[in-house]
Structure formats: structure tokens, C-alpha cells
Rosetta silent file (secondary structure, phi, psi, omega in degrees, C-alpha in Angstrom):
SEQUENCE: MKDEGALVQVWFKKGETVLDKRARETIAGKLPALRGAPGARFVVGGCPSGREPAQVHEARCRAVRDYLLQQRIDAARVRVASTCRIKRDAVPEEGEIITIVRE
SCORE:     score description
SCORE:     0.000 S_00000001
   1 L     0.000  131.348 -178.237  -23.784    2.346  -15.610 S_00000001
   2 L   -82.463  136.264  176.367  -20.768    4.369  -14.518 S_00000001
   3 L   -67.645  133.300 -176.862  -20.507    5.343  -10.860 S_00000001
   4 L   -61.809  -30.176 -177.870  -20.761    9.130  -10.573 S_00000001
   5 L   -90.005    7.474 -175.820  -17.834    9.221   -8.152 S_00000001
   6 E   -62.942  127.808  175.426  -15.531    7.133  -10.340 S_00000001
   7 E  -100.607  -39.458 -178.099  -12.047    8.585  -10.537 S_00000001
   8 E  -143.115  137.760  171.630  -10.319    5.703  -12.290 S_00000001
   9 E  -124.714  125.638 -175.186  -11.551    2.555  -14.010 S_00000001
  10 E  -116.005  128.844 -178.301   -8.990   -0.150  -14.745 S_00000001
  11 E   -91.382  133.371  172.757   -9.640   -3.021  -17.157 S_00000001
  12 E  -117.882  134.942  174.139   -8.395   -6.559  -16.440 S_00000001
  13 E   -72.511  159.093 -179.782   -8.427   -9.310  -19.056 S_00000001
  14 L   -53.411  129.133  177.095  -10.068  -12.606  -18.162 S_00000001
  15 L    81.658  -11.907 -178.077   -7.971  -14.500  -15.631 S_00000001
  16 L   -85.357  141.857  176.000   -5.467  -11.659  -15.173 S_00000001
  17 L  -129.013    2.690 -178.505   -4.755  -10.210  -11.742 S_00000001
  18 L  -105.698  138.122  177.483   -1.624   -8.170  -12.509 S_00000001
  19 L   -67.893  124.495  175.642   -1.749   -4.548  -13.648 S_00000001
  20 L   -85.874  178.390 -176.692   -0.504   -4.306  -17.219 S_00000001
  21 H   -57.750  -44.669 -178.501    1.257   -1.260  -18.667 S_00000001
  22 H   -62.193  -42.205  179.520   -1.982    0.331  -19.869 S_00000001
  23 H   -64.138  -43.591  177.880   -3.637   -0.069  -16.458 S_00000001
  24 H   -61.658  -40.898  178.908   -0.631    1.474  -14.688 S_00000001
  25 H   -65.645  -37.738  178.244   -0.681    4.390  -17.150 S_00000001
  26 H   -60.704  -47.586  179.564   -4.424    4.875  -16.577 S_00000001
  27 H   -66.395  -44.275 -178.706   -3.906    5.145  -12.826 S_00000001
  28 H   -57.943  -36.061  179.182   -0.778    7.297  -13.211 S_00000001
  29 H   -65.446  -22.631 -179.522   -2.752    9.794  -15.279 S_00000001
  30 H  -102.173    0.807 -178.078   -5.151   10.271  -12.364 S_00000001
  31 H   -57.560  -40.020  177.940   -2.535   10.453   -9.595 S_00000001
  32 H   -58.249  -38.724  178.505   -2.682   14.272   -9.386 S_00000001
  33 H   -68.184  -36.851  179.972   -6.432   14.045   -8.696 S_00000001
  34 H   -70.796  -38.655 -179.717   -5.876   11.312   -6.115 S_00000001
  35 H   -79.450  -29.111 -169.303   -3.100   13.236   -4.388 S_00000001
  36 L   -73.613  -10.145 -178.212   -4.664   16.657   -4.768 S_00000001
  37 L  -104.693   93.606 -177.692   -7.536   16.237   -2.344 S_00000001
  38 L   -57.011  132.688  178.070   -6.069   16.547    1.166 S_00000001
  39 L    78.600   -6.786  179.233   -7.736   14.160    3.553 S_00000001
  40 L   -67.986  145.345  177.178   -9.754   12.434    0.820 S_00000001
  41 L  -115.946  150.987 -174.327  -10.171    8.692    1.175 S_00000001
  42 E  -128.040  147.436  178.460  -10.533    6.263   -1.702 S_00000001
  43 E  -117.299  132.982  175.170  -12.238    2.914   -2.209 S_00000001
  44 E  -107.104  126.920  179.770  -11.022    0.272   -4.656 S_00000001
  45 E  -178.248 -154.996 -177.986  -13.677   -2.219   -5.747 S_00000001
  46 L   152.518  177.319  176.999  -16.338   -3.140   -8.233 S_00000001
  47 L   -98.236  119.562  177.314  -18.867   -5.848   -8.898 S_00000001
  48 L   -61.478  148.393 -175.683  -17.284   -9.181   -9.762 S_00000001
  49 L   -70.639  -22.895 -176.363  -18.547  -10.591  -13.016 S_00000001
  50 L    85.331   -8.070  179.551  -19.484  -13.922  -11.483 S_00000001
  51 L   -91.841   -9.476  178.979  -17.658  -15.677  -14.309 S_00000001
  52 L  -130.397  159.647 -179.494  -14.444  -15.943  -12.308 S_00000001
  53 L   -61.170  151.883  178.350  -13.741  -16.925   -8.696 S_00000001
  54 H   -57.918  -30.618 -179.810  -14.087  -14.245   -6.010 S_00000001
  55 H   -62.198  -33.234  178.562  -10.368  -14.685   -5.309 S_00000001
  56 H   -67.049  -46.154  177.756   -9.579  -13.299   -8.780 S_00000001
  57 H   -58.852  -46.980 -178.887  -11.697  -10.202   -8.116 S_00000001
  58 H   -63.248  -39.416  178.470  -10.061   -9.710   -4.712 S_00000001
  59 H   -64.617  -36.916  177.798   -6.568  -10.104   -6.202 S_00000001
  60 H   -65.067  -44.642  178.761   -7.382   -7.438   -8.812 S_00000001
  61 H   -61.991  -42.839  178.442   -8.545   -5.012   -6.139 S_00000001
  62 H   -64.423  -37.396  178.886   -5.405   -5.668   -4.100 S_00000001
  63 H   -61.875  -41.802  178.406   -3.222   -5.136   -7.190 S_00000001
  64 H   -66.534  -45.787  179.154   -4.783   -1.696   -7.730 S_00000001
  65 H   -59.920  -46.994 -179.165   -4.445   -0.824   -4.037 S_00000001
  66 H   -60.338  -38.772  178.473   -0.815   -1.987   -3.950 S_00000001
  67 H   -64.781  -41.353  177.252   -0.010    0.121   -7.006 S_00000001
  68 H   -60.361  -40.617  179.035   -1.521    3.197   -5.323 S_00000001
  69 H   -66.226  -38.799  176.564    0.636    2.546   -2.271 S_00000001
  70 H   -62.125  -28.674 -179.686    3.729    2.207   -4.491 S_00000001
  71 L   -89.752   15.830  174.415    2.856    5.631   -5.912 S_00000001
  72 L    68.898   28.983  167.816    2.954    7.088   -2.381 S_00000001
  73 L   -83.090  125.476 -175.573   -0.759    7.398   -1.798 S_00000001
  74 L   -55.973  130.271 -177.801   -1.053    7.041    1.987 S_00000001
  75 H   -58.017  -31.013 -179.798   -2.299    3.582    2.984 S_00000001
  76 H   -68.920  -15.018 -178.080   -4.739    5.126    5.464 S_00000001
  77 H   -95.444   -7.246 -173.457   -6.503    6.822    2.531 S_00000001
  78 E  -125.182  131.183  174.106   -7.085    3.675    0.440 S_00000001
  79 E  -139.715  159.149  177.864   -9.220    0.643    1.193 S_00000001
  80 E   -97.200  130.296 -177.522  -10.639   -2.292   -0.712 S_00000001
  81 L   -82.915  160.658  170.099  -14.443   -2.493   -0.705 S_00000001
  82 L   -65.936  158.909 -164.232  -16.577   -5.525   -0.220 S_00000001
  83 L   -47.341  -53.410 -171.854  -17.461   -7.064   -3.555 S_00000001
  84 L  -103.802   26.855 -177.918  -20.585   -5.286   -4.795 S_00000001
  85 L   -71.512  -35.056 -174.554  -20.158   -1.910   -3.132 S_00000001
  86 L  -111.532  129.231  176.686  -19.143   -0.068   -6.305 S_00000001
  87 L   -73.640  151.605  179.130  -21.119   -0.190   -9.536 S_00000001
  88 L  -132.109  162.182  173.625  -19.173   -0.818  -12.717 S_00000001
  89 L   -65.455  151.242  171.992  -19.750   -0.438  -16.402 S_00000001
  90 L   -66.571  132.932 -178.406  -21.100   -3.501  -18.145 S_00000001
  91 L  -125.525  155.515  176.450  -18.117   -5.273  -19.646 S_00000001
  92 L   -61.777  169.154 -177.243  -17.744   -8.104  -22.130 S_00000001
  93 L   -67.105   -7.630 -174.233  -17.195  -11.601  -20.809 S_00000001
  94 L   -85.348    9.610  179.497  -13.449  -11.275  -21.341 S_00000001
  95 E   172.397 -157.008 -173.632  -12.705   -9.399  -18.131 S_00000001
  96 E  -152.582  152.059  174.194  -13.656   -6.959  -15.418 S_00000001
  97 E  -108.012  129.011  173.397  -13.332   -3.281  -14.527 S_00000001
  98 E  -103.678  135.929 -172.808  -12.014   -2.310  -11.104 S_00000001
  99 E  -117.649  143.245  171.237  -12.975    1.202  -10.019 S_00000001
 100 E  -109.877  125.274  177.850  -11.450    3.747   -7.659 S_00000001
 101 E  -126.066  158.552  174.655  -13.967    6.155   -6.138 S_00000001
 102 E   -79.050  133.177 -177.697  -13.775    8.911   -3.551 S_00000001
 103 L   -82.448    0.000    0.000  -15.239    7.718   -0.271 S_00000001
């Protein structure tokens, strides 16, 4: 089930923690929406699949957050959620979706 507040959903392949070109392009396409809401705060998170260590999930969330900061989204506006705070779409066993939502 997709979270109603989802702004961006980024797919990671199994074992991957680095944003690939497609993931960066997905986020870049939504940057105007992320920048356009003055004072809006954003949460990066999702539900870990349970098939990989929690450290992998956390590294994915940090990778998305770091990319947002590189794109000049103010650090005070972006935080990483605790693991199961944000619902995600059901995904195949080959990876995980990390979601950015408006807080």
C-alpha cells in the first residue's frame, strides 16, 4: 500500500546501499516539489524487508538523505525515520523501496 503522503519512492536492489543513476534521477525529478514548499519538513524511511540487516536499511535511508543535502535541501528540513514509521509498497524479494514523505 502506498503512503498517501509519498513524494518520492526510490528502489534499491538487494544488498545495494548506493543511489544508482535511476534513483538519483527519480529524486531529481521531484526536487521542485521538495524545494517548493517553504518550511516543509521531510522524512526519509520505510519498512525494512527483514531479509537484509537493519544496517543495510539505515544505510539506504542515509544515502537518500545525503543526496537531498547535496541537492541543497536544508538539513534542518530532512530527517531519517525510525524503521517502520513509513509504509511502503510491497516489493519483490530482490530489494527495498525507501520513501520520502512530507512530515
